[in-house]
CSV table of C-alpha atoms in Angstrom, one decimal:
chain,number,residue,atom,x,y,z
D,1,MET,CA,40.2,117.2,106.3
D,2,PRO,CA,43.2,114.8,106.8
D,3,THR,CA,42.4,111.2,107.6
D,4,GLY,CA,44.2,108.2,109.1
D,5,LEU,CA,44.9,107.0,105.6
D,6,ALA,CA,46.3,110.4,104.6
D,7,ASP,CA,48.5,110.4,107.7
D,8,ASN,CA,49.8,106.9,107.0
D,9,VAL,CA,50.6,107.6,103.3
D,10,ARG,CA,52.4,110.8,104.3
D,11,LYS,CA,54.3,109.1,107.1
D,12,PHE,CA,55.6,106.2,104.9
D,13,ARG,CA,56.4,108.5,102.0
D,14,ARG,CA,58.6,110.7,104.2
D,15,ALA,CA,60.2,107.6,105.7
D,16,ALA,CA,61.1,106.5,102.2
D,17,GLY,CA,62.6,109.8,101.4
D,18,LEU,CA,60.1,110.5,98.6
D,19,SER,CA,58.4,113.7,97.6
D,20,GLN,CA,54.8,113.5,96.4
D,21,GLU,CA,56.2,113.7,92.9
D,22,GLY,CA,58.6,110.9,93.6
D,23,LEU,CA,55.9,108.7,95.0
D,24,ALA,CA,53.7,109.4,92.0
D,25,GLU,CA,56.5,108.3,89.7
D,26,ALA,CA,57.4,105.2,91.7
D,27,ALA,CA,53.8,104.1,91.9
D,28,ASP,CA,53.0,105.0,88.3
D,29,LEU,CA,50.2,107.2,89.5
D,30,SER,CA,49.3,110.8,88.8
D,31,LEU,CA,50.5,113.5,91.1
D,32,SER,CA,46.9,114.6,91.6
D,33,THR,CA,46.1,111.2,92.9
D,34,ILE,CA,48.8,111.3,95.6
D,35,ARG,CA,47.8,114.8,96.6
D,36,LYS,CA,44.1,113.8,96.8
D,37,VAL,CA,44.9,110.9,99.1
D,38,GLU,CA,47.2,113.0,101.4
D,39,GLN,CA,44.5,115.7,101.6
D,40,GLY,CA,42.0,113.1,102.9
D,41,GLY,CA,40.4,111.9,99.7
D,42,ASP,CA,39.3,108.4,98.9
D,43,ALA,CA,41.1,105.9,96.6
D,44,ARG,CA,40.5,102.5,95.1
D,45,VAL,CA,42.2,99.7,96.8
D,46,GLU,CA,44.1,99.1,93.6
D,47,THR,CA,45.6,102.6,94.0
D,48,LEU,CA,46.6,101.8,97.5
D,49,HIS,CA,48.3,98.6,96.3
D,50,ALA,CA,50.4,100.6,93.9
D,51,MET,CA,51.4,103.1,96.7
D,52,ALA,CA,52.3,100.3,99.0
D,53,ARG,CA,54.5,98.6,96.4
D,54,ALA,CA,56.3,101.9,95.8
D,55,LEU,CA,56.7,102.5,99.6
D,56,GLY,CA,57.8,99.0,100.4
D,57,VAL,CA,55.1,98.4,102.9
D,58,THR,CA,52.1,96.1,103.1
D,59,THR,CA,48.9,97.5,101.8
D,60,SER,CA,47.1,96.9,105.1
D,61,ALA,CA,49.8,99.2,106.8
D,62,LEU,CA,48.2,102.1,105.0
D,63,PHE,CA,44.7,101.5,106.4
D,64,ALA,CA,43.4,103.3,109.4
D,65,THR,CA,40.2,103.2,111.5
D,66,GLU,CA,37.8,106.0,110.6
D,67,ALA,CA,34.2,106.8,111.2
D,68,PRO,CA,32.4,105.3,108.1
D,69,LYS,CA,30.8,107.6,105.6
D,70,PRO,CA,27.0,107.3,105.6
D,71,VAL,CA,25.5,105.1,103.0
D,72,VAL,CA,22.0,106.5,102.2
D,73,GLY,CA,19.8,106.7,99.2
D,74,PRO,CA,17.2,104.7,97.3
D,75,GLU,CA,19.6,101.8,96.6
D,76,ASP,CA,20.4,101.2,100.2
D,77,GLU,CA,16.8,101.5,101.3
D,78,ALA,CA,15.7,99.0,98.5
D,79,ASN,CA,18.4,96.5,99.6
D,80,ARG,CA,17.0,96.6,103.2
D,81,ARG,CA,13.6,95.8,101.9
D,82,TYR,CA,14.7,93.1,99.5
D,83,LEU,CA,16.7,91.3,102.2
D,84,ALA,CA,14.3,91.7,105.1
D,85,GLU,CA,12.8,88.2,105.0
D,86,LEU,CA,16.2,86.6,104.5
D,87,ARG,CA,17.7,88.6,107.4
D,88,ARG,CA,14.9,87.5,109.7
D,89,ALA,CA,15.4,83.8,108.7
D,90,LEU,CA,19.2,84.0,109.1
D,91,MET,CA,19.4,86.2,112.2
D,92,PRO,CA,16.2,86.2,114.1
D,93,ALA,CA,15.6,88.7,117.0
D,94,VAL,CA,16.8,87.5,120.4
D,95,GLY,CA,15.1,88.3,123.7
D,96,LEU,CA,15.3,87.3,127.3
D,97,GLY,CA,13.1,84.3,126.8
D,98,ALA,CA,13.7,80.9,125.2
D,99,PRO,CA,14.6,80.8,121.5
D,100,ARG,CA,11.7,81.0,119.1
D,101,PRO,CA,10.0,77.7,118.4
D,102,ALA,CA,10.5,76.0,115.1
D,103,ARG,CA,7.9,76.8,112.6
D,104,GLY,CA,5.7,74.0,111.1
D,105,GLU,CA,6.5,70.4,110.6
D,106,PRO,CA,10.1,69.4,110.2
D,107,PRO,CA,11.0,68.7,106.6
D,108,GLU,CA,12.5,65.6,105.1
D,109,LEU,CA,16.3,65.9,105.1
D,110,SER,CA,16.3,64.7,101.5
D,111,ALA,CA,14.1,67.6,100.5
D,112,LEU,CA,16.5,70.0,102.2
D,113,HIS,CA,19.5,68.6,100.4
D,114,ARG,CA,17.6,68.7,97.1
D,115,GLY,CA,16.6,72.3,97.8
D,116,VAL,CA,20.3,73.2,98.4
D,117,GLN,CA,21.3,71.5,95.2
D,118,GLU,CA,18.7,73.3,93.2
D,119,GLY,CA,19.7,76.6,94.8
D,120,HIS,CA,23.3,76.0,94.0
D,121,ALA,CA,22.5,75.2,90.4
D,122,LEU,CA,20.5,78.5,90.2
D,123,TYR,CA,23.4,80.4,91.7
D,124,TRP,CA,25.8,79.1,88.9
D,125,ALA,CA,23.1,79.9,86.3
D,126,ASP,CA,23.1,83.6,87.4
D,127,GLN,CA,19.6,83.4,88.8
D,128,TYR,CA,20.2,85.4,91.9
D,129,GLY,CA,16.6,86.5,92.3
D,130,ALA,CA,15.5,82.8,92.4
D,131,VAL,CA,18.2,82.0,95.0
D,132,ALA,CA,17.2,84.9,97.2
D,133,LYS,CA,13.5,83.7,97.2
D,134,ARG,CA,14.4,80.2,98.2
D,135,LEU,CA,16.8,80.9,101.0
D,136,PRO,CA,14.4,82.1,103.8
D,137,LEU,CA,12.4,78.9,103.6
D,138,LEU,CA,15.5,76.7,103.4
D,139,LEU,CA,16.9,78.5,106.5
D,140,GLU,CA,13.7,78.1,108.5
D,141,SER,CA,13.2,74.5,107.4
D,142,SER,CA,16.8,73.5,108.3
D,143,GLU,CA,16.4,75.2,111.7
D,144,SER,CA,13.2,73.2,112.3
D,145,ALA,CA,14.9,70.0,111.3
D,146,VAL,CA,17.7,70.5,113.8
D,147,ALA,CA,15.3,71.5,116.6
D,148,SER,CA,13.2,68.3,116.1
D,149,ALA,CA,16.0,65.8,115.4
D,150,GLU,CA,17.3,63.4,118.1
D,151,GLY,CA,20.1,60.8,118.3
D,152,ALA,CA,21.8,59.8,115.1
D,153,GLU,CA,19.4,61.9,113.0
D,154,ARG,CA,20.6,65.1,114.7
D,155,SER,CA,24.0,64.8,113.0
D,156,GLN,CA,22.3,64.5,109.6
D,157,ALA,CA,20.1,67.5,110.4
D,158,LEU,CA,23.1,69.6,111.4
D,159,LEU,CA,24.8,68.6,108.1
D,160,ALA,CA,21.7,69.8,106.1
D,161,ARG,CA,21.7,73.0,108.1
D,162,CYS,CA,25.4,73.5,107.3
D,163,HIS,CA,24.8,73.1,103.5
D,164,VAL,CA,22.0,75.7,103.7
D,165,LEU,CA,24.2,78.1,105.5
D,166,LEU,CA,27.0,77.6,103.0
D,167,LEU,CA,24.7,78.4,100.1
D,168,THR,CA,23.4,81.5,102.0
D,169,GLY,CA,26.9,82.7,102.8
D,170,LYS,CA,28.0,82.2,99.2
D,171,TYR,CA,25.1,84.1,97.8
D,172,LEU,CA,25.4,87.0,100.3
D,173,THR,CA,29.1,87.4,99.6
D,174,GLN,CA,28.4,87.6,95.9
D,175,VAL,CA,25.8,90.3,96.4
D,176,ARG,CA,28.2,92.1,98.8
D,177,GLN,CA,26.1,91.8,102.0
D,178,TYR,CA,29.3,90.9,103.9
D,179,ASP,CA,28.1,91.0,107.5
D,180,MET,CA,25.2,88.7,106.9
D,181,ALA,CA,27.5,86.5,104.8
D,182,TYR,CA,30.1,86.3,107.6
D,183,TYR,CA,27.4,85.2,110.0
D,184,ALA,CA,26.2,82.4,107.7
D,185,LEU,CA,29.7,81.1,106.8
D,186,ALA,CA,31.0,81.2,110.4
D,187,GLU,CA,28.0,79.2,111.5
D,188,ALA,CA,28.4,76.8,108.7
D,189,ILE,CA,32.0,76.2,109.5
D,190,ARG,CA,31.1,75.7,113.2
D,191,LEU,CA,28.5,73.0,112.3
D,192,ALA,CA,30.8,71.3,109.9
D,193,ARG,CA,33.4,71.0,112.7
D,194,GLU,CA,30.8,69.8,115.2
D,195,THR,CA,29.8,67.0,112.9
D,196,ASP,CA,33.5,66.1,112.1
D,197,ARG,CA,33.2,67.2,108.4
D,198,THR,CA,36.6,68.6,108.0
D,199,GLN,CA,36.4,68.8,104.2
D,200,LEU,CA,33.2,70.7,104.4
D,201,ALA,CA,34.5,73.0,107.0
D,202,ALA,CA,37.6,73.7,104.8
D,203,THR,CA,35.4,74.6,101.8
D,204,GLY,CA,33.5,77.0,104.1
D,205,ILE,CA,36.8,78.5,105.1
D,206,VAL,CA,37.6,79.0,101.4
D,207,GLY,CA,34.5,81.1,101.1
D,208,LEU,CA,35.2,82.9,104.3
D,209,CYS,CA,38.7,83.9,103.1
D,210,TRP,CA,37.2,85.3,99.8
D,211,LEU,CA,34.8,87.4,101.9
D,212,LEU,CA,37.7,88.6,104.0
D,213,LEU,CA,39.5,89.6,100.8
D,214,ARG,CA,36.5,91.6,99.7
D,215,GLN,CA,36.6,93.4,103.0
D,216,ASP,CA,40.4,94.2,102.5
D,217,ARG,CA,41.2,92.0,105.5
D,218,PHE,CA,44.4,90.7,103.8
D,219,ASP,CA,46.3,89.5,106.9
D,220,GLU,CA,43.4,87.5,108.3
D,221,SER,CA,42.6,85.9,105.0
D,222,GLU,CA,46.2,84.8,104.5
D,223,GLU,CA,46.6,83.5,108.0
D,224,VAL,CA,43.3,81.5,108.0
D,225,ALA,CA,43.9,80.1,104.5
D,226,ALA,CA,47.5,79.1,105.1
D,227,THR,CA,46.8,77.5,108.5
D,228,THR,CA,43.8,75.5,107.1
D,229,ALA,CA,45.9,74.4,104.0
D,230,ALA,CA,48.6,73.1,106.3
D,231,GLU,CA,46.1,71.2,108.4
D,232,ILE,CA,44.3,69.5,105.5
D,233,GLU,CA,47.3,68.9,103.1
D,234,PRO,CA,46.5,65.7,101.3
D,235,ARG,CA,48.7,62.9,100.1
D,236,LEU,CA,48.8,63.7,96.4
D,237,SER,CA,48.9,60.1,95.3
D,238,THR,CA,45.7,59.1,97.1
D,239,ALA,CA,43.7,62.4,97.4
D,240,THR,CA,40.2,62.7,96.0
D,241,PRO,CA,39.5,65.4,93.4
D,242,GLY,CA,37.5,67.3,96.1
D,243,GLN,CA,40.4,67.2,98.6
D,244,LEU,CA,42.9,68.5,96.0
D,245,ALA,CA,40.4,71.2,94.9
D,246,VAL,CA,39.8,72.6,98.4
D,247,TRP,CA,43.5,72.5,99.2
D,248,GLY,CA,44.4,74.2,95.9
D,249,GLU,CA,41.7,76.9,96.5
D,250,LEU,CA,43.1,77.6,99.9
D,251,TRP,CA,46.5,78.4,98.4
D,252,LEU,CA,44.8,80.6,95.8
D,253,ARG,CA,43.4,82.6,98.8
D,254,VAL,CA,46.8,82.9,100.3
D,255,ALA,CA,48.2,84.1,97.0
D,256,SER,CA,45.3,86.6,96.5
D,257,ALA,CA,45.7,88.0,100.0
D,258,THR,CA,49.5,88.4,99.8
D,259,VAL,CA,49.7,89.8,96.3
D,260,ARG,CA,47.2,92.5,97.4
D,261,ASN,CA,49.1,93.1,100.6
D,262,ASN,CA,52.4,93.6,98.8
D,263,ARG,CA,54.0,90.3,99.9
D,264,PRO,CA,55.1,89.0,96.5
D,265,ASP,CA,57.5,86.3,97.7
D,266,VAL,CA,54.7,84.7,99.8
D,267,ALA,CA,52.3,85.1,96.8
D,268,ARG,CA,54.7,83.3,94.4
D,269,GLU,CA,55.1,80.3,96.8
D,270,ALA,CA,51.4,80.1,97.3
D,271,ARG,CA,50.8,80.2,93.5
D,272,ARG,CA,53.4,77.4,93.2
D,273,MET,CA,51.5,75.3,95.8
D,274,ALA,CA,48.2,75.9,94.0
D,275,GLY,CA,49.9,74.9,90.7
D,276,THR,CA,50.9,71.6,92.4
D,277,ALA,CA,47.3,70.9,93.3
D,278,ALA,CA,46.1,71.9,89.8
D,279,SER,CA,48.6,69.6,88.1
D,280,ALA,CA,47.6,66.7,90.3
D,281,LEU,CA,43.9,67.3,89.2
D,282,ASP,CA,44.6,67.8,85.5
D,283,THR,CA,41.1,69.1,85.1
D,284,GLU,CA,38.7,71.7,86.4
D,285,CYS,CA,36.8,70.3,89.4
D,286,VAL,CA,33.6,71.1,91.2
D,287,ALA,CA,32.9,68.2,93.7
D,288,PHE,CA,29.7,69.5,95.1
D,289,PRO,CA,28.5,69.3,97.9
D,290,ASP,CA,31.9,68.7,99.7
D,291,HIS,CA,33.6,71.3,97.5
D,292,TRP,CA,31.6,74.5,96.8
D,293,GLY,CA,34.0,76.4,94.5
D,294,GLY,CA,35.8,75.6,91.3
D,295,PHE,CA,39.5,74.8,90.9
D,296,GLY,CA,41.9,73.3,88.3
D,297,PRO,CA,44.7,74.2,85.9
D,298,VAL,CA,42.6,76.9,84.1
D,299,THR,CA,41.5,78.6,87.3
D,300,ALA,CA,45.1,78.6,88.7
D,301,GLU,CA,46.3,80.2,85.5
D,302,MET,CA,43.6,82.9,85.6
D,303,LYS,CA,44.7,83.9,89.0
D,304,VAL,CA,48.3,84.3,87.8
D,305,VAL,CA,46.9,86.7,85.2
D,306,GLU,CA,45.0,88.4,87.9
D,307,ASP,CA,48.3,89.2,89.6
D,308,LEU,CA,49.5,90.9,86.5
D,309,ALA,CA,46.3,92.9,86.4
D,310,LEU,CA,46.8,94.0,90.0
D,311,ALA,CA,50.3,95.1,89.1
D,312,GLY,CA,48.9,97.2,86.2
D,313,ASP,CA,50.7,95.2,83.5
D,314,ALA,CA,48.0,95.4,80.9
D,315,ARG,CA,50.2,94.2,78.0
D,316,ALA,CA,51.2,91.1,80.0
D,317,VAL,CA,47.5,90.4,80.8
D,318,LEU,CA,46.6,90.5,77.1
D,319,ARG,CA,49.6,88.4,76.1
D,320,ARG,CA,48.6,85.5,78.4
D,321,THR,CA,44.8,85.8,77.7
D,322,ASP,CA,43.5,83.3,75.2
D,323,ASP,CA,46.9,81.6,75.1
D,324,GLY,CA,48.3,78.4,76.8
D,325,LEU,CA,46.0,77.2,79.6
D,326,LEU,CA,43.5,80.0,78.7
D,327,SER,CA,43.3,79.0,75.0
D,328,ALA,CA,40.1,77.5,73.5
D,329,LYS,CA,41.9,74.2,73.1
D,330,ALA,CA,42.9,74.1,76.8
D,331,LEU,CA,39.4,74.9,77.8
D,332,ARG,CA,38.2,71.9,75.8
D,333,ASN,CA,40.8,69.7,77.3
D,334,PHE,CA,40.7,70.8,80.9
D,335,GLY,CA,37.1,72.0,81.2
D,336,ARG,CA,35.7,75.5,81.7
D,337,PRO,CA,36.2,77.2,85.1
D,338,THR,CA,33.2,78.4,87.1
D,339,THR,CA,31.2,81.2,85.6
D,340,PRO,CA,32.1,83.8,88.3
D,341,ASN,CA,35.8,82.9,88.1
D,342,TRP,CA,35.7,83.2,84.3
D,343,GLY,CA,33.8,86.5,84.6
D,344,ARG,CA,36.3,88.0,87.0
D,345,HIS,CA,39.1,87.1,84.6
D,346,ARG,CA,37.4,88.7,81.6
D,347,LEU,CA,36.9,91.9,83.7
D,348,ASP,CA,40.7,91.9,84.1
D,349,VAL,CA,41.0,91.7,80.3
D,350,ALA,CA,38.5,94.5,79.9
D,351,ARG,CA,40.5,96.6,82.4
D,352,ALA,CA,43.7,95.9,80.4
D,353,HIS,CA,42.0,97.1,77.2
D,354,ILE,CA,41.0,100.3,79.0
D,355,LEU,CA,44.5,101.0,80.2
D,356,LEU,CA,45.7,100.6,76.6
D,357,GLY,CA,43.0,102.9,75.2
D,358,SER,CA,41.0,100.1,73.5
D,359,HIS,CA,37.5,101.2,74.5
D,360,GLN,CA,35.7,99.0,72.0
D,361,ASP,CA,37.6,95.9,73.0
D,362,ALA,CA,36.7,96.6,76.6
D,363,MET,CA,33.0,97.1,75.7
D,364,ASP,CA,33.1,93.8,73.8
D,365,GLU,CA,34.1,92.0,77.0
D,366,LEU,CA,31.4,93.8,79.0
D,367,THR,CA,28.8,93.0,76.4
D,368,GLN,CA,29.7,89.3,76.4
D,369,LEU,CA,29.5,89.2,80.2
D,370,ARG,CA,26.2,90.9,80.2
D,371,ARG,CA,24.9,88.3,77.8
D,372,THR,CA,26.0,85.3,79.9
D,373,SER,CA,26.0,86.7,83.4
D,374,GLY,CA,24.0,89.9,83.5
D,375,SER,CA,22.9,89.7,87.1
D,376,TRP,CA,26.4,88.8,88.3
D,377,LEU,CA,27.9,91.7,86.4
D,378,THR,CA,25.8,94.3,88.2
D,379,HIS,CA,27.4,93.3,91.5
D,380,GLN,CA,31.0,93.7,90.2
D,381,PRO,CA,32.8,97.0,91.1
D,382,MET,CA,35.4,96.3,88.5
D,383,ALA,CA,32.7,96.4,85.8
D,384,ARG,CA,31.6,99.8,87.0
D,385,TYR,CA,35.2,101.0,87.1
D,386,VAL,CA,35.7,99.9,83.5
D,387,MET,CA,32.5,101.6,82.4
D,388,THR,CA,33.3,104.8,84.3
D,389,ASP,CA,36.7,104.9,82.6
D,390,ILE,CA,35.1,104.5,79.2
D,391,LEU,CA,32.7,107.4,79.9
D,392,ARG,CA,35.5,109.6,81.2
D,393,THR,CA,38.2,109.0,78.6
D,394,ARG,CA,36.4,108.2,75.3
D,395,LYS,CA,36.8,111.2,73.0
D,396,ARG,CA,34.0,110.3,70.5
D,397,THR,CA,30.3,110.2,71.1
D,398,LEU,CA,29.2,107.2,73.1
D,399,THR,CA,27.6,104.3,71.2
D,400,GLN,CA,24.1,103.1,72.0
D,401,ASP,CA,25.7,99.9,73.4
D,402,MET,CA,27.8,102.0,75.7
D,403,ARG,CA,24.9,104.0,77.0
D,404,GLY,CA,22.9,100.8,77.5
D,405,MET,CA,25.8,99.2,79.5
D,406,ALA,CA,26.2,102.3,81.6
D,407,SER,CA,22.5,102.1,82.5
D,408,HIS,CA,22.7,98.4,83.3
D,409,LEU,CA,25.6,99.0,85.6
D,410,GLY,CA,24.1,102.1,87.2
D,411,VAL,CA,27.0,104.3,86.0
D,412,SER,CA,26.3,107.9,85.0
D,413,GLY,CA,28.5,109.9,82.7
């Protein structure tokens, strides 16, 4: 059955004067892929990027509102159970009466901040289960602290609540629970603004823009990131590392949104602005708690390579990997990027190996990531895409490592 996506692809293809064969050639895709989409089939977003580039339109122009396909099965049911306590703590039921009373004695704010710091460290250490177990109590405790605080203490309680919500939103985005993550991040940004913590609000917006990217909301991610970057642009000569890092990360979000949305000119300018911030830092920076991400020269370079990966230029990806700012020497001089950023980059490398038929090299990348970030890896669609391609295209018998990786990622051959 034709869909809105199918209708849009067909409409823009005809407007461009292309046959299905012509679009396939221009987008460097197979004819069967074009036919599948125009007949109502699904496609990866990367495939839609390629079509949009060939058609000269934004990627978001191809999207259309449809009734969602049902998501059912053991995994969906398990996730509902796993997140039930966290969901109750984050989004309690609302009735006609007064809000629910705060539970127990209000905690010391220092204990809340310490709990957030420990949770953040566990997040970077790939201990997602430990983070999930801590969040419900942190949410309930911070709510209790706000409810009981008065006068000058209320601002400090709101700040503690903001930090808890930022951690919650960051975790939920990583495990792809986007609606809950949006609620947490939006509330964190609101509290940061209410307490005049512009820097903290901006780092929350960095996280929100990443969430919007994961939902393929490219236009909104670009607009919010660009507007915020303009509002907080620092004086380079006097800016703190945290200010430069947040400003630079916002430009990375603009670039990531626009390169995915087939707006290369805007993406290039955004990458240039991010490079300016990275040069001013001259090192990788995580200025927690006022900066919740990671940014610096190495991260900015990895995102340039990510653009090459999105364009399907596998040889260029491999040429720039482990060279220049991504070389071992540069990592020693500038510092290592955050573990998730590095992991996403190495998945781009694995994908490039797959495109060039180097299955073992791709497996080596996946194996290393499983060793250092096994929990994180299971939440990455690109890891499953790479493993699926290995299973589909490898001519020889799968190795034991390949079978083990497929099982770890939940991919069946």
